[in-house]
PDB file of C-alpha atoms in Angstrom:
ATOM      1  CA  MET A   7     -91.927  49.282  42.652  1.00 47.00           C
ATOM      2  CA  SER A   8     -95.164  47.468  41.902  1.00 54.00           C
ATOM      3  CA  ALA A   9     -95.569  44.408  39.702  1.00 52.00           C
ATOM      4  CA  TRP A  10     -96.889  46.671  36.910  1.00 55.00           C
ATOM      5  CA  TRP A  11     -93.354  47.515  35.811  1.00 54.00           C
ATOM      6  CA  GLY A  12     -91.208  45.390  38.117  1.00 57.00           C
ATOM      7  CA  GLU A  13     -91.425  42.176  36.075  1.00 58.00           C
ATOM      8  CA  ALA A  14     -90.796  43.975  32.792  1.00 57.00           C
ATOM      9  CA  GLY A  15     -87.897  45.887  34.286  1.00 57.00           C
ATOM     10  CA  ALA A  16     -86.370  42.707  35.684  1.00 55.00           C
ATOM     11  CA  HIS A  17     -86.633  41.073  32.258  1.00 53.00           C
ATOM     12  CA  LEU A  18     -84.802  43.976  30.627  1.00 51.00           C
ATOM     13  CA  ALA A  19     -82.178  44.015  33.389  1.00 51.00           C
ATOM     14  CA  VAL A  20     -81.245  40.427  32.515  1.00 46.00           C
ATOM     15  CA  LEU A  21     -80.674  41.576  28.928  1.00 46.00           C
ATOM     16  CA  GLY A  22     -78.604  44.545  30.062  1.00 50.00           C
ATOM     17  CA  GLY A  23     -81.316  47.171  29.709  1.00 52.00           C
ATOM     18  CA  GLY A  24     -81.546  48.332  33.306  1.00 54.00           C
ATOM     19  CA  GLN A  25     -84.455  48.312  35.723  1.00 60.00           C
ATOM     20  CA  GLU A  26     -84.958  52.042  36.355  1.00 79.00           C
ATOM     21  CA  ARG A  27     -88.431  53.493  36.542  1.00 87.00           C
ATOM     22  CA  PRO A  28     -89.878  54.475  33.163  1.00 93.00           C
ATOM     23  CA  LYS A  29     -90.278  58.158  32.341  1.00 95.00           C
ATOM     24  CA  VAL A  30     -93.703  59.237  31.111  1.00 97.00           C
ATOM     25  CA  LEU A  31     -94.618  62.644  29.696  1.00 97.00           C
ATOM     26  CA  LEU A  32     -98.274  63.664  30.032  1.00 97.00           C
ATOM     27  CA  VAL A  33     -99.546  66.434  27.747  1.00 97.00           C
ATOM     28  CA  ASP A  34    -102.970  68.041  28.191  1.00 95.00           C
ATOM     29  CA  ASP A  35    -104.116  71.633  28.537  1.00 93.00           C
ATOM     30  CA  GLN A  36    -106.761  70.639  31.113  1.00 92.00           C
ATOM     31  CA  ALA A  37    -105.494  70.225  34.683  1.00 93.00           C
ATOM     32  CA  VAL A  38    -108.201  67.699  35.596  1.00 93.00           C
ATOM     33  CA  ASN A  39    -107.080  65.384  32.791  1.00 93.00           C
ATOM     34  CA  LEU A  40    -103.440  65.660  33.819  1.00 94.00           C
ATOM     35  CA  GLN A  41    -104.372  64.848  37.388  1.00 94.00           C
ATOM     36  CA  ALA A  42    -106.269  61.740  36.324  1.00 94.00           C
ATOM     37  CA  LEU A  43    -103.346  60.462  34.253  1.00 95.00           C
ATOM     38  CA  HIS A  44    -100.851  61.364  36.947  1.00 95.00           C
ATOM     39  CA  GLN A  45    -102.714  59.127  39.390  1.00 94.00           C
ATOM     40  CA  VAL A  46    -102.411  56.249  36.927  1.00 93.00           C
ATOM     41  CA  PHE A  47     -98.619  56.457  36.673  1.00 94.00           C
ATOM     42  CA  GLN A  48     -97.280  58.134  39.810  1.00 92.00           C
ATOM     43  CA  ALA A  49     -96.620  54.899  41.704  1.00 90.00           C
ATOM     44  CA  ASP A  50     -94.549  53.272  38.952  1.00 89.00           C
ATOM     45  CA  CYS A  51     -93.045  55.988  36.774  1.00 93.00           C
ATOM     46  CA  GLN A  52     -91.197  59.272  36.737  1.00 95.00           C
ATOM     47  CA  VAL A  53     -93.956  61.591  35.552  1.00 96.00           C
ATOM     48  CA  PHE A  54     -93.546  64.886  33.695  1.00 97.00           C
ATOM     49  CA  ALA A  55     -96.482  67.074  32.728  1.00 96.00           C
ATOM     50  CA  ALA A  56     -96.973  69.709  30.040  1.00 96.00           C
ATOM     51  CA  THR A  57     -99.978  71.945  29.475  1.00 95.00           C
ATOM     52  CA  SER A  58     -99.061  73.043  25.942  1.00 95.00           C
ATOM     53  CA  GLY A  59     -97.503  71.654  22.809  1.00 94.00           C
ATOM     54  CA  VAL A  60     -94.480  73.944  23.042  1.00 95.00           C
ATOM     55  CA  GLN A  61     -93.818  72.906  26.620  1.00 96.00           C
ATOM     56  CA  ALA A  62     -94.229  69.248  25.637  1.00 96.00           C
ATOM     57  CA  LEU A  63     -91.526  69.529  22.978  1.00 96.00           C
ATOM     58  CA  GLN A  64     -89.175  71.203  25.450  1.00 95.00           C
ATOM     59  CA  LEU A  65     -89.720  68.557  28.132  1.00 96.00           C
ATOM     60  CA  ALA A  66     -89.391  65.710  25.648  1.00 96.00           C
ATOM     61  CA  SER A  67     -86.005  66.987  24.437  1.00 92.00           C
ATOM     62  CA  ALA A  68     -84.789  67.638  27.979  1.00 91.00           C
ATOM     63  CA  HIS A  69     -85.880  64.357  29.624  1.00 93.00           C
ATOM     64  CA  LEU A  70     -86.239  61.876  26.711  1.00 93.00           C
ATOM     65  CA  PRO A  71     -89.212  60.003  28.198  1.00 96.00           C
ATOM     66  CA  ASP A  72     -90.062  56.388  27.437  1.00 95.00           C
ATOM     67  CA  LEU A  73     -93.626  57.321  26.501  1.00 97.00           C
ATOM     68  CA  VAL A  74     -95.687  60.403  25.666  1.00 97.00           C
ATOM     69  CA  LEU A  75     -99.431  60.485  26.335  1.00 97.00           C
ATOM     70  CA  LEU A  76    -100.694  63.336  24.221  1.00 95.00           C
ATOM     71  CA  ASP A  77    -103.960  65.242  23.958  1.00 93.00           C
ATOM     72  CA  VAL A  78    -105.076  66.275  20.467  1.00 91.00           C
ATOM     73  CA  VAL A  79    -106.906  69.566  21.029  1.00 89.00           C
ATOM     74  CA  MET A  80    -104.595  72.221  22.491  1.00 90.00           C
ATOM     75  CA  PRO A  81    -104.404  75.987  21.984  1.00 85.00           C
ATOM     76  CA  ASP A  82    -100.913  76.526  20.529  1.00 86.00           C
ATOM     77  CA  LEU A  83     -99.765  73.373  18.751  1.00 91.00           C
ATOM     78  CA  ASP A  84    -102.315  70.592  18.470  1.00 92.00           C
ATOM     79  CA  GLY A  85    -101.401  66.986  19.223  1.00 92.00           C
ATOM     80  CA  TYR A  86    -100.844  66.081  15.586  1.00 93.00           C
ATOM     81  CA  GLN A  87     -98.319  68.897  15.180  1.00 94.00           C
ATOM     82  CA  VAL A  88     -96.535  67.965  18.403  1.00 95.00           C
ATOM     83  CA  CYS A  89     -96.330  64.324  17.353  1.00 95.00           C
ATOM     84  CA  ALA A  90     -94.971  65.252  13.931  1.00 93.00           C
ATOM     85  CA  GLN A  91     -92.272  67.440  15.474  1.00 94.00           C
ATOM     86  CA  LEU A  92     -91.297  64.709  17.940  1.00 95.00           C
ATOM     87  CA  LYS A  93     -90.881  62.269  15.063  1.00 93.00           C
ATOM     88  CA  ALA A  94     -88.875  64.783  13.020  1.00 91.00           C
ATOM     89  CA  ASN A  95     -86.319  65.296  15.814  1.00 90.00           C
ATOM     90  CA  PRO A  96     -83.646  62.540  15.893  1.00 83.00           C
ATOM     91  CA  LEU A  97     -83.438  62.840  19.681  1.00 86.00           C
ATOM     92  CA  THR A  98     -87.145  62.100  20.203  1.00 93.00           C
ATOM     93  CA  ALA A  99     -88.082  60.147  17.082  1.00 91.00           C
ATOM     94  CA  HIS A 100     -87.978  56.789  18.888  1.00 92.00           C
ATOM     95  CA  ILE A 101     -90.293  57.828  21.737  1.00 95.00           C
ATOM     96  CA  PRO A 102     -93.717  56.172  21.377  1.00 96.00           C
ATOM     97  CA  VAL A 103     -96.722  58.495  21.422  1.00 96.00           C
ATOM     98  CA  ILE A 104    -100.216  57.504  22.544  1.00 96.00           C
ATOM     99  CA  PHE A 105    -103.004  59.946  21.814  1.00 94.00           C
ATOM    100  CA  VAL A 106    -105.460  60.364  24.693  1.00 91.00           C
ATOM    101  CA  THR A 107    -108.393  62.380  23.437  1.00 84.00           C
ATOM    102  CA  GLY A 108    -112.132  62.855  23.468  1.00 81.00           C
ATOM    103  CA  ASN A 109    -112.254  62.498  19.675  1.00 75.00           C
ATOM    104  CA  ARG A 110    -113.585  59.037  18.943  1.00 73.00           C
ATOM    105  CA  ASP A 111    -114.179  59.079  15.197  1.00 76.00           C
ATOM    106  CA  GLU A 112    -112.153  56.898  12.839  1.00 79.00           C
ATOM    107  CA  GLU A 113    -110.809  59.885  10.921  1.00 83.00           C
ATOM    108  CA  SER A 114    -109.206  61.345  14.054  1.00 80.00           C
ATOM    109  CA  GLU A 115    -107.689  57.981  14.933  1.00 80.00           C
ATOM    110  CA  ALA A 116    -106.321  57.490  11.426  1.00 83.00           C
ATOM    111  CA  LYS A 117    -104.860  61.011  11.424  1.00 85.00           C
ATOM    112  CA  GLY A 118    -103.130  60.321  14.737  1.00 82.00           C
ATOM    113  CA  LEU A 119    -101.624  57.076  13.523  1.00 84.00           C
ATOM    114  CA  ASP A 120    -100.500  58.757  10.310  1.00 87.00           C
ATOM    115  CA  ALA A 121     -98.730  61.403  12.414  1.00 87.00           C
ATOM    116  CA  GLY A 122     -96.656  58.675  14.031  1.00 90.00           C
ATOM    117  CA  ALA A 123     -98.631  57.655  17.119  1.00 92.00           C
ATOM    118  CA  VAL A 124     -98.581  54.011  18.188  1.00 93.00           C
ATOM    119  CA  ASP A 125    -101.977  53.911  19.893  1.00 92.00           C
ATOM    120  CA  PHE A 126    -105.156  55.911  20.431  1.00 89.00           C
ATOM    121  CA  ILE A 127    -107.102  55.985  23.728  1.00 90.00           C
ATOM    122  CA  SER A 128    -110.450  57.722  24.124  1.00 86.00           C
ATOM    123  CA  LYS A 129    -111.531  59.820  27.088  1.00 87.00           C
ATOM    124  CA  PRO A 130    -112.773  59.328  29.705  1.00 88.00           C
ATOM    125  CA  ILE A 131    -109.866  56.994  30.419  1.00 89.00           C
ATOM    126  CA  ASN A 132    -110.019  53.567  31.988  1.00 92.00           C
ATOM    127  CA  ALA A 133    -106.999  53.327  34.294  1.00 92.00           C
ATOM    128  CA  ARG A 134    -106.423  49.597  33.736  1.00 92.00           C
ATOM    129  CA  ILE A 135    -106.525  49.971  29.957  1.00 92.00           C
ATOM    130  CA  VAL A 136    -104.177  52.957  30.014  1.00 93.00           C
ATOM    131  CA  ARG A 137    -101.690  51.149  32.254  1.00 92.00           C
ATOM    132  CA  ALA A 138    -101.756  47.993  30.127  1.00 92.00           C
ATOM    133  CA  ARG A 139    -101.235  49.817  26.847  1.00 93.00           C
ATOM    134  CA  ALA A 140     -98.584  52.080  28.311  1.00 94.00           C
ATOM    135  CA  ARG A 141     -96.668  49.124  29.749  1.00 93.00           C
ATOM    136  CA  THR A 142     -96.651  47.405  26.361  1.00 93.00           C
ATOM    137  CA  GLN A 143     -95.291  50.470  24.576  1.00 94.00           C
ATOM    138  CA  ILE A 144     -92.673  51.187  27.249  1.00 93.00           C
ATOM    139  CA  LEU A 145     -91.427  47.611  27.137  1.00 91.00           C
ATOM    140  CA  LEU A 146     -91.206  47.693  23.331  1.00 92.00           C
ATOM    141  CA  LYS A 147     -89.379  51.004  23.472  1.00 92.00           C
ATOM    142  CA  ARG A 148     -86.873  49.768  26.048  1.00 89.00           C
ATOM    143  CA  GLN A 149     -86.235  46.643  23.974  1.00 88.00           C
ATOM    144  CA  SER A 150     -85.698  48.793  20.871  1.00 87.00           C
ATOM    145  CA  ASP A 151     -83.322  51.030  22.828  1.00 85.00           C
ATOM    146  CA  LEU A 152     -81.343  47.975  23.876  1.00 83.00           C
ATOM    147  CA  LEU A 153     -81.099  46.719  20.308  1.00 81.00           C
ATOM    148  CA  ARG A 154     -79.934  50.140  19.129  1.00 77.00           C
ATOM    149  CA  GLN A 155     -77.275  50.152  21.839  1.00 75.00           C
ATOM    150  CA  TRP A 156     -75.973  46.814  20.619  1.00 82.00           C
ATOM    151  CA  VAL A 157     -75.924  48.119  17.045  1.00 85.00           C
ATOM    152  CA  TYR A 158     -73.908  51.140  18.174  1.00 89.00           C
ATOM    153  CA  VAL A 159     -71.226  49.265  20.167  1.00 91.00           C
ATOM    154  CA  ASP A 160     -67.858  48.239  18.748  1.00 93.00           C
ATOM    155  CA  GLY A 161     -67.621  44.491  19.168  1.00 90.00           C
ATOM    156  CA  LEU A 162     -63.924  44.448  20.046  1.00 94.00           C
ATOM    157  CA  THR A 163     -63.412  47.362  22.424  1.00 94.00           C
ATOM    158  CA  GLY A 164     -66.896  47.826  23.899  1.00 91.00           C
ATOM    159  CA  VAL A 165     -66.926  51.569  23.190  1.00 94.00           C
ATOM    160  CA  ALA A 166     -69.245  53.207  20.666  1.00 93.00           C
ATOM    161  CA  ASN A 167     -68.668  52.370  17.016  1.00 95.00           C
ATOM    162  CA  ARG A 168     -68.225  54.534  13.915  1.00 95.00           C
ATOM    163  CA  ARG A 169     -71.946  54.441  13.109  1.00 92.00           C
ATOM    164  CA  ARG A 170     -72.787  55.896  16.502  1.00 92.00           C
ATOM    165  CA  PHE A 171     -70.190  58.618  16.089  1.00 95.00           C
ATOM    166  CA  ASP A 172     -71.409  59.524  12.601  1.00 95.00           C
ATOM    167  CA  GLU A 173     -75.001  59.893  13.789  1.00 90.00           C
ATOM    168  CA  LEU A 174     -74.341  61.686  17.069  1.00 92.00           C
ATOM    169  CA  SER A 175     -71.726  64.040  15.635  1.00 94.00           C
ATOM    170  CA  ARG A 176     -74.246  65.275  13.082  1.00 93.00           C
ATOM    171  CA  ILE A 177     -76.831  65.863  15.819  1.00 90.00           C
ATOM    172  CA  GLU A 178     -74.308  67.725  17.984  1.00 91.00           C
ATOM    173  CA  TRP A 179     -73.113  69.779  15.028  1.00 91.00           C
ATOM    174  CA  ASP A 180     -76.660  70.935  14.319  1.00 87.00           C
ATOM    175  CA  ARG A 181     -77.144  71.756  18.000  1.00 85.00           C
ATOM    176  CA  THR A 182     -73.892  73.728  17.970  1.00 83.00           C
ATOM    177  CA  GLN A 183     -75.128  75.805  15.076  1.00 81.00           C
ATOM    178  CA  ARG A 184     -78.371  76.618  16.873  1.00 81.00           C
ATOM    179  CA  ARG A 185     -76.785  77.495  20.208  1.00 81.00           C
ATOM    180  CA  ARG A 186     -73.457  78.843  18.945  1.00 82.00           C
ATOM    181  CA  ALA A 187     -71.719  76.641  21.495  1.00 87.00           C
ATOM    182  CA  PRO A 188     -68.219  75.193  21.154  1.00 91.00           C
ATOM    183  CA  LEU A 189     -67.756  71.681  19.803  1.00 93.00           C
ATOM    184  CA  SER A 190     -64.409  69.898  20.020  1.00 94.00           C
ATOM    185  CA  LEU A 191     -63.089  66.729  18.396  1.00 95.00           C
ATOM    186  CA  ALA A 192     -60.050  64.671  19.341  1.00 97.00           C
ATOM    187  CA  LEU A 193     -58.682  61.959  17.043  1.00 98.00           C
ATOM    188  CA  VAL A 194     -56.554  59.360  18.842  1.00 98.00           C
ATOM    189  CA  ASP A 195     -54.122  57.016  17.120  1.00 97.00           C
ATOM    190  CA  VAL A 196     -51.949  54.263  18.612  1.00 97.00           C
ATOM    191  CA  ASP A 197     -48.271  54.936  17.908  1.00 97.00           C
ATOM    192  CA  TRP A 198     -46.418  52.342  15.806  1.00 96.00           C
ATOM    193  CA  PHE A 199     -49.371  49.958  15.940  1.00 96.00           C
ATOM    194  CA  LYS A 200     -48.358  48.051  12.793  1.00 95.00           C
ATOM    195  CA  ALA A 201     -45.041  47.294  14.451  1.00 95.00           C
ATOM    196  CA  TYR A 202     -46.941  46.108  17.542  1.00 95.00           C
ATOM    197  CA  ASN A 203     -48.874  43.589  15.445  1.00 94.00           C
ATOM    198  CA  ASP A 204     -45.730  42.546  13.572  1.00 93.00           C
ATOM    199  CA  HIS A 205     -43.910  41.783  16.815  1.00 93.00           C
ATOM    200  CA  LEU A 206     -46.688  40.301  18.943  1.00 94.00           C
ATOM    201  CA  GLY A 207     -49.389  39.184  16.513  1.00 95.00           C
ATOM    202  CA  HIS A 208     -52.903  40.353  15.766  1.00 94.00           C
ATOM    203  CA  GLN A 209     -54.481  38.697  18.816  1.00 95.00           C
ATOM    204  CA  ALA A 210     -52.169  40.715  21.036  1.00 95.00           C
ATOM    205  CA  GLY A 211     -53.094  43.755  18.932  1.00 95.00           C
ATOM    206  CA  ASP A 212     -56.768  43.154  19.678  1.00 96.00           C
ATOM    207  CA  ASP A 213     -55.972  42.825  23.380  1.00 96.00           C
ATOM    208  CA  CYS A 214     -54.090  46.114  23.190  1.00 96.00           C
ATOM    209  CA  LEU A 215     -57.039  47.915  21.586  1.00 96.00           C
ATOM    210  CA  GLN A 216     -59.352  46.549  24.290  1.00 95.00           C
ATOM    211  CA  ALA A 217     -57.023  47.848  26.991  1.00 95.00           C
ATOM    212  CA  LEU A 218     -56.844  51.229  25.268  1.00 95.00           C
ATOM    213  CA  GLY A 219     -60.632  51.383  25.023  1.00 94.00           C
ATOM    214  CA  ASP A 220     -60.815  50.839  28.788  1.00 92.00           C
ATOM    215  CA  ALA A 221     -58.158  53.449  29.475  1.00 93.00           C
ATOM    216  CA  LEU A 222     -59.751  56.091  27.262  1.00 94.00           C
ATOM    217  CA  ALA A 223     -63.259  55.371  28.567  1.00 91.00           C
ATOM    218  CA  SER A 224     -62.037  55.799  32.148  1.00 84.00           C
ATOM    219  CA  GLY A 225     -61.150  59.409  31.381  1.00 80.00           C
ATOM    220  CA  ALA A 226     -64.071  60.415  29.156  1.00 76.00           C
ATOM    221  CA  ARG A 227     -66.807  60.287  31.768  1.00 74.00           C
ATOM    222  CA  ARG A 228     -68.666  63.569  31.327  1.00 78.00           C
ATOM    223  CA  ALA A 229     -72.299  63.158  30.341  1.00 72.00           C
ATOM    224  CA  GLY A 230     -72.699  64.076  26.690  1.00 83.00           C
ATOM    225  CA  ASP A 231     -69.131  63.198  25.672  1.00 92.00           C
ATOM    226  CA  LEU A 232     -68.706  60.299  23.270  1.00 94.00           C
ATOM    227  CA  LEU A 233     -65.752  57.969  22.861  1.00 96.00           C
ATOM    228  CA  ALA A 234     -65.920  55.835  19.725  1.00 96.00           C
ATOM    229  CA  ARG A 235     -63.673  53.569  17.739  1.00 96.00           C
ATOM    230  CA  TYR A 236     -63.130  55.441  14.509  1.00 96.00           C
ATOM    231  CA  GLY A 237     -61.467  52.647  12.578  1.00 92.00           C
ATOM    232  CA  GLY A 238     -58.499  50.294  12.946  1.00 93.00           C
ATOM    233  CA  GLU A 239     -56.332  51.654  15.766  1.00 95.00           C
ATOM    234  CA  GLU A 240     -57.993  55.076  15.765  1.00 97.00           C
ATOM    235  CA  PHE A 241     -60.456  56.374  18.347  1.00 98.00           C
ATOM    236  CA  VAL A 242     -62.398  59.639  18.350  1.00 98.00           C
ATOM    237  CA  LEU A 243     -63.721  61.841  21.155  1.00 97.00           C
ATOM    238  CA  LEU A 244     -66.759  64.037  20.526  1.00 96.00           C
ATOM    239  CA  LEU A 245     -66.862  66.811  23.128  1.00 95.00           C
ATOM    240  CA  PRO A 246     -69.951  69.049  23.023  1.00 93.00           C
ATOM    241  CA  ASP A 247     -69.884  72.384  24.851  1.00 91.00           C
ATOM    242  CA  THR A 248     -66.123  72.038  25.257  1.00 92.00           C
ATOM    243  CA  PRO A 249     -63.711  74.835  24.257  1.00 91.00           C
ATOM    244  CA  LEU A 250     -60.305  74.067  22.837  1.00 91.00           C
ATOM    245  CA  GLU A 251     -58.546  74.432  26.186  1.00 92.00           C
ATOM    246  CA  GLY A 252     -60.801  71.856  27.815  1.00 93.00           C
ATOM    247  CA  ALA A 253     -60.415  69.406  24.937  1.00 94.00           C
ATOM    248  CA  VAL A 254     -56.631  69.724  25.036  1.00 95.00           C
ATOM    249  CA  ALA A 255     -56.567  69.208  28.808  1.00 95.00           C
ATOM    250  CA  LEU A 256     -58.693  66.051  28.541  1.00 95.00           C
ATOM    251  CA  SER A 257     -56.612  64.746  25.635  1.00 96.00           C
ATOM    252  CA  GLU A 258     -53.386  65.284  27.578  1.00 96.00           C
ATOM    253  CA  GLN A 259     -54.907  63.494  30.564  1.00 95.00           C
ATOM    254  CA  LEU A 260     -55.820  60.525  28.368  1.00 96.00           C
ATOM    255  CA  ARG A 261     -52.363  60.474  26.762  1.00 96.00           C
ATOM    256  CA  ALA A 262     -50.745  60.386  30.212  1.00 95.00           C
ATOM    257  CA  THR A 263     -53.146  57.653  31.372  1.00 94.00           C
ATOM    258  CA  VAL A 264     -52.229  55.405  28.458  1.00 96.00           C
ATOM    259  CA  GLU A 265     -48.510  56.006  28.954  1.00 95.00           C
ATOM    260  CA  ALA A 266     -48.795  55.301  32.691  1.00 94.00           C
ATOM    261  CA  ARG A 267     -50.293  51.874  32.023  1.00 93.00           C
ATOM    262  CA  ALA A 268     -46.896  50.913  30.596  1.00 94.00           C
ATOM    263  CA  LEU A 269     -48.198  48.288  28.193  1.00 94.00           C
ATOM    264  CA  PRO A 270     -45.081  46.721  26.622  1.00 94.00           C
ATOM    265  CA  HIS A 271     -44.495  47.608  22.962  1.00 96.00           C
ATOM    266  CA  PRO A 272     -41.345  45.953  21.545  1.00 93.00           C
ATOM    267  CA  GLY A 273     -41.812  47.742  18.205  1.00 92.00           C
ATOM    268  CA  SER A 274     -41.802  51.235  19.690  1.00 94.00           C
ATOM    269  CA  PRO A 275     -38.682  53.303  20.458  1.00 93.00           C
ATOM    270  CA  MET A 276     -40.393  54.150  23.752  1.00 92.00           C
ATOM    271  CA  GLY A 277     -40.815  50.506  24.711  1.00 94.00           C
ATOM    272  CA  ARG A 278     -44.422  50.986  25.733  1.00 96.00           C
ATOM    273  CA  VAL A 279     -47.788  51.716  24.115  1.00 97.00           C
ATOM    274  CA  THR A 280     -48.429  55.415  23.568  1.00 97.00           C
ATOM    275  CA  ILE A 281     -50.955  57.505  21.673  1.00 98.00           C
ATOM    276  CA  SER A 282     -50.922  60.643  19.581  1.00 98.00           C
ATOM    277  CA  VAL A 283     -53.912  62.990  19.619  1.00 98.00           C
ATOM    278  CA  GLY A 284     -55.105  65.682  17.220  1.00 97.00           C
ATOM    279  CA  VAL A 285     -57.594  68.211  18.576  1.00 96.00           C
ATOM    280  CA  ALA A 286     -59.766  70.775  16.795  1.00 93.00           C
ATOM    281  CA  CYS A 287     -62.552  73.035  18.041  1.00 92.00           C
ATOM    282  CA  ARG A 288     -65.460  74.806  16.379  1.00 89.00           C
ATOM    283  CA  ASP A 289     -65.495  77.860  18.577  1.00 80.00           C
ATOM    284  CA  ALA A 290     -68.737  79.664  19.394  1.00 63.00           C
ATOM    285  CA  ASP A 291     -67.565  82.882  17.737  1.00 59.00           C
ATOM    286  CA  ALA A 292     -65.988  81.329  14.629  1.00 56.00           C
ATOM    287  CA  PRO A 293     -67.686  81.099  11.228  1.00 59.00           C
ATOM    288  CA  LEU A 294     -69.608  77.854  10.838  1.00 55.00           C
ATOM    289  CA  PRO A 295     -67.679  75.466   8.592  1.00 79.00           C
ATOM    290  CA  SER A 296     -68.841  71.918   7.938  1.00 90.00           C
ATOM    291  CA  LEU A 297     -68.495  68.989  10.301  1.00 93.00           C
ATOM    292  CA  GLU A 298     -66.167  67.483   7.709  1.00 94.00           C
ATOM    293  CA  ALA A 299     -63.918  70.536   8.052  1.00 92.00           C
ATOM    294  CA  LEU A 300     -63.732  70.013  11.792  1.00 94.00           C
ATOM    295  CA  LEU A 301     -62.784  66.368  11.303  1.00 95.00           C
ATOM    296  CA  GLN A 302     -60.166  67.324   8.742  1.00 94.00           C
ATOM    297  CA  ALA A 303     -58.676  69.880  11.128  1.00 92.00           C
ATOM    298  CA  ALA A 304     -58.391  67.265  13.885  1.00 95.00           C
ATOM    299  CA  ASP A 305     -56.871  64.801  11.432  1.00 96.00           C
ATOM    300  CA  THR A 306     -54.329  67.402  10.299  1.00 95.00           C
ATOM    301  CA  ARG A 307     -53.263  67.994  13.898  1.00 95.00           C
ATOM    302  CA  LEU A 308     -53.026  64.245  14.511  1.00 97.00           C
ATOM    303  CA  TYR A 309     -50.528  63.926  11.685  1.00 96.00           C
ATOM    304  CA  ALA A 310     -48.671  66.924  13.093  1.00 96.00           C
ATOM    305  CA  ALA A 311     -48.387  65.118  16.428  1.00 96.00           C
ATOM    306  CA  LYS A 312     -46.975  62.117  14.583  1.00 95.00           C
ATOM    307  CA  ARG A 313     -44.434  64.237  12.718  1.00 95.00           C
ATOM    308  CA  GLU A 314     -43.377  65.998  15.917  1.00 94.00           C
ATOM    309  CA  GLY A 315     -42.371  62.715  17.583  1.00 94.00           C
ATOM    310  CA  ARG A 316     -45.584  60.950  18.668  1.00 96.00           C
ATOM    311  CA  ASN A 317     -46.842  60.479  22.239  1.00 97.00           C
ATOM    312  CA  ARG A 318     -48.175  64.020  22.263  1.00 97.00           C
ATOM    313  CA  VAL A 319     -51.249  66.210  21.747  1.00 97.00           C
ATOM    314  CA  ALA A 320     -51.437  68.721  18.914  1.00 96.00           C
ATOM    315  CA  ALA A 321     -54.313  71.204  18.735  1.00 93.00           C
ATOM    316  CA  LEU A 322     -55.736  73.692  16.314  1.00 75.00           C
ATOM    317  CA  ALA A 323     -58.704  76.034  16.631  1.00 58.00           C
ATOM    318  CA  LEU A 324     -60.537  76.751  13.404  1.00 50.00           C
ATOM    319  CA  PRO A 325     -59.914  80.360  12.343  1.00 48.00           C
ATOM    320  CA  HIS A 326     -62.283  83.215  13.130  1.00 42.00           C
TER     321      HIS A 326
END
């Protein structure tokens, strides 16, 4: 990797932001313009190219680039419309957009900035200027991503926090409605946790929650799944594209993993730390209730698991 991104990437790696090559999406309906921009970035970045606004939106959602360089004049959706749609989508709203266009008047520039762009470069491009401005925006974006990650992490357990779950669950719920795909939730609660704190103290309770976060995270590894601390001694698993059977199987695996760690629990009849899990699924063919209804269904099954003796998984599919 050249010095163009290497130093910036090394700086972010020290902060925990990784050093992978930036992803850049180029959007222009003219092949000669795409080729010119591709030559600017091919040595340092992962480059994706779109020749229409519709294709640009698809690629942006699929690859989540660090930067979009966007032409204004295109046949289907113009650059302003594409930029507005990128900013309206929670998945792509944080991606910086630089307009690269032959329009040089102040009105066009102002319109682009109003649409949400961060910069405006006129054609024909100067490679050094494009690289410098792109590097600045990519670095700012990566730094913002890192800050958002810190905001979304539970300080005690290191897994995602409630804020992250609340935001991502809403996004996944909306996606489920569009695609009619299954969405499962699993609520996890530590059995007799108050008794654990009463016997061993709150510092030991914190250590226990950290160990549980590690154990649960070790099993929830599929890309797209989210493990979050829901509150107190409760955790939640958000499982997109997962039917009830798959969610139950994963929950049972996690329950067994926690039990196998044999963490001593003097306040439990079982003598070790265990968990109870309530699982609910919004099936692809079921009517579309609210996300709150799905959470309530999982919570209902969690209490059922508690009533039935704890250290177990209870599941319920929402009715057709």
